[in-house]
């Protein structure tokens, strides 16, 4: 008699992947997330592949994970997937201290972030006909 399974939070035509505790500020990670919002997954993968941002590789892995979740867990068609949401959350901030002049201290903040990518299957004209 185990615990009952929780209801699925997303609709049946969506799948998601989450990247947690990545060592980059949310502001910088959001720049990369903005690049892929609302695009088809093939275009988003191409944009991330040729992006010069350091974090683009990890974002690409997360997008590929969301695509794999959609295909394997929810039986969605990969060719019809669109990045419906890509949002960034703030996580912990490591605080480090550096000595400054006249006995004072300088604070160094090292922020962490979370990234959530949701992909949705949209119907194409060929599927409607």
Short mmCIF file of C-alpha atoms in Angstrom, two decimals:
data_model
loop_
_atom_site.label_atom_id
_atom_site.label_comp_id
_atom_site.label_asym_id
_atom_site.label_seq_id
_atom_site.Cartn_x
_atom_site.Cartn_y
_atom_site.Cartn_z
CA UNK A 1 0.00 0.00 0.00
CA UNK A 2 2.27 2.80 -1.04
CA UNK A 3 1.61 6.46 -1.23
CA UNK A 4 -0.59 7.58 -4.12
CA UNK A 5 1.18 9.20 -7.03
CA UNK A 6 0.96 12.98 -7.15
CA UNK A 7 -1.10 14.54 -9.93
CA UNK A 8 0.91 15.84 -12.84
CA UNK A 9 1.47 19.59 -12.55
CA UNK A 10 1.89 20.16 -16.29
CA UNK A 11 -0.63 19.52 -19.08
CA UNK A 12 -0.31 16.37 -21.17
CA UNK A 13 1.40 18.16 -24.06
CA UNK A 14 4.26 19.59 -21.93
CA UNK A 15 7.47 18.30 -20.37
CA UNK A 16 10.14 20.01 -18.31
CA UNK A 17 13.70 19.76 -17.06
CA UNK A 18 15.31 21.63 -14.17
CA UNK A 19 18.94 22.65 -13.70
CA UNK A 20 19.62 23.40 -10.04
CA UNK A 21 22.48 25.06 -8.17
CA UNK A 22 24.44 26.30 -11.16
CA UNK A 23 27.24 28.71 -10.21
CA UNK A 24 26.27 31.80 -12.20
CA UNK A 25 24.25 34.88 -11.38
CA UNK A 26 20.55 34.80 -12.30
CA UNK A 27 20.98 37.95 -14.38
CA UNK A 28 23.59 36.32 -16.65
CA UNK A 29 21.67 33.05 -16.89
CA UNK A 30 18.50 34.93 -17.84
CA UNK A 31 20.30 36.44 -20.87
CA UNK A 32 20.78 32.92 -22.25
CA UNK A 33 17.25 31.85 -21.28
CA UNK A 34 15.84 34.81 -23.22
CA UNK A 35 17.59 33.58 -26.36
CA UNK A 36 15.56 30.35 -26.48
CA UNK A 37 12.12 31.38 -25.17
CA UNK A 38 9.33 30.75 -27.69
CA UNK A 39 11.57 29.14 -30.31
CA UNK A 40 11.34 25.69 -31.87
CA UNK A 41 13.72 23.27 -30.16
CA UNK A 42 15.91 22.78 -33.27
CA UNK A 43 16.47 26.53 -33.54
CA UNK A 44 17.08 26.85 -29.80
CA UNK A 45 19.66 24.04 -29.86
CA UNK A 46 21.45 25.68 -32.79
CA UNK A 47 21.49 29.05 -31.00
CA UNK A 48 22.93 27.49 -27.84
CA UNK A 49 25.53 25.52 -29.79
CA UNK A 50 27.00 28.64 -31.36
CA UNK A 51 26.52 31.00 -28.41
CA UNK A 52 29.66 32.52 -26.92
CA UNK A 53 28.27 32.57 -23.37
CA UNK A 54 29.99 30.25 -20.89
CA UNK A 55 26.73 28.88 -19.49
CA UNK A 56 25.22 28.02 -22.89
CA UNK A 57 26.58 24.46 -22.77
CA UNK A 58 24.78 23.65 -19.54
CA UNK A 59 21.57 25.28 -20.77
CA UNK A 60 21.83 23.15 -23.93
CA UNK A 61 22.15 19.98 -21.83
CA UNK A 62 19.06 20.98 -19.85
CA UNK A 63 17.09 21.63 -23.05
CA UNK A 64 18.17 18.24 -24.41
CA UNK A 65 16.99 16.67 -21.15
CA UNK A 66 13.58 18.35 -21.50
CA UNK A 67 13.34 17.04 -25.08
CA UNK A 68 14.24 13.52 -23.92
CA UNK A 69 11.65 13.73 -21.13
CA UNK A 70 9.01 14.77 -23.67
CA UNK A 71 9.89 11.95 -26.03
CA UNK A 72 10.43 9.07 -23.60
CA UNK A 73 8.16 9.85 -20.65
CA UNK A 74 5.23 11.61 -22.34
CA UNK A 75 5.30 10.27 -25.94
CA UNK A 76 5.44 13.71 -27.56
CA UNK A 77 6.67 14.31 -31.11
CA UNK A 78 10.12 15.92 -31.06
CA UNK A 79 9.59 17.74 -34.38
CA UNK A 80 6.63 19.72 -32.99
CA UNK A 81 8.24 20.87 -29.72
CA UNK A 82 8.58 24.55 -28.80
CA UNK A 83 10.30 26.06 -25.74
CA UNK A 84 7.21 27.47 -24.04
CA UNK A 85 8.93 28.59 -20.83
CA UNK A 86 12.50 29.14 -19.73
CA UNK A 87 12.74 30.86 -16.37
CA UNK A 88 15.50 31.50 -13.87
CA UNK A 89 15.31 31.45 -10.09
CA UNK A 90 17.70 32.73 -7.48
CA UNK A 91 19.42 30.26 -5.17
CA UNK A 92 21.99 30.67 -2.41
CA UNK A 93 24.77 33.24 -2.37
CA UNK A 94 28.20 32.26 -1.05
CA UNK A 95 29.82 35.16 0.75
CA UNK A 96 33.58 35.53 0.73
CA UNK A 97 35.68 38.32 2.20
CA UNK A 98 38.80 40.03 0.90
CA UNK A 99 41.01 42.43 2.86
CA UNK A 100 40.94 46.05 1.77
CA UNK A 101 42.81 49.19 2.78
CA UNK A 102 42.92 50.54 6.35
CA UNK A 103 41.72 47.31 7.97
CA UNK A 104 38.42 47.18 6.18
CA UNK A 105 36.88 44.21 4.43
CA UNK A 106 35.51 43.81 0.92
CA UNK A 107 32.60 41.42 0.37
CA UNK A 108 32.64 39.06 -2.60
CA UNK A 109 29.29 37.48 -3.42
CA UNK A 110 29.15 34.27 -5.45
CA UNK A 111 25.54 33.67 -6.51
CA UNK A 112 23.91 30.41 -7.60
CA UNK A 113 20.83 30.00 -9.84
CA UNK A 114 18.14 27.52 -10.90
CA UNK A 115 16.91 27.12 -14.47
CA UNK A 116 13.60 25.51 -15.51
CA UNK A 117 12.83 24.74 -19.16
CA UNK A 118 9.33 23.68 -20.25
CA UNK A 119 8.75 22.38 -23.78
CA UNK A 120 5.30 22.12 -25.35
CA UNK A 121 4.06 20.17 -28.35
CA UNK A 122 2.21 22.41 -30.79
CA UNK A 123 0.03 21.12 -33.58
CA UNK A 124 1.30 21.85 -37.06
CA UNK A 125 -0.83 22.37 -40.16
CA UNK A 126 0.07 18.89 -41.43
CA UNK A 127 -1.13 17.27 -38.20
CA UNK A 128 -4.40 19.21 -38.28
CA UNK A 129 -5.18 18.13 -41.86
#
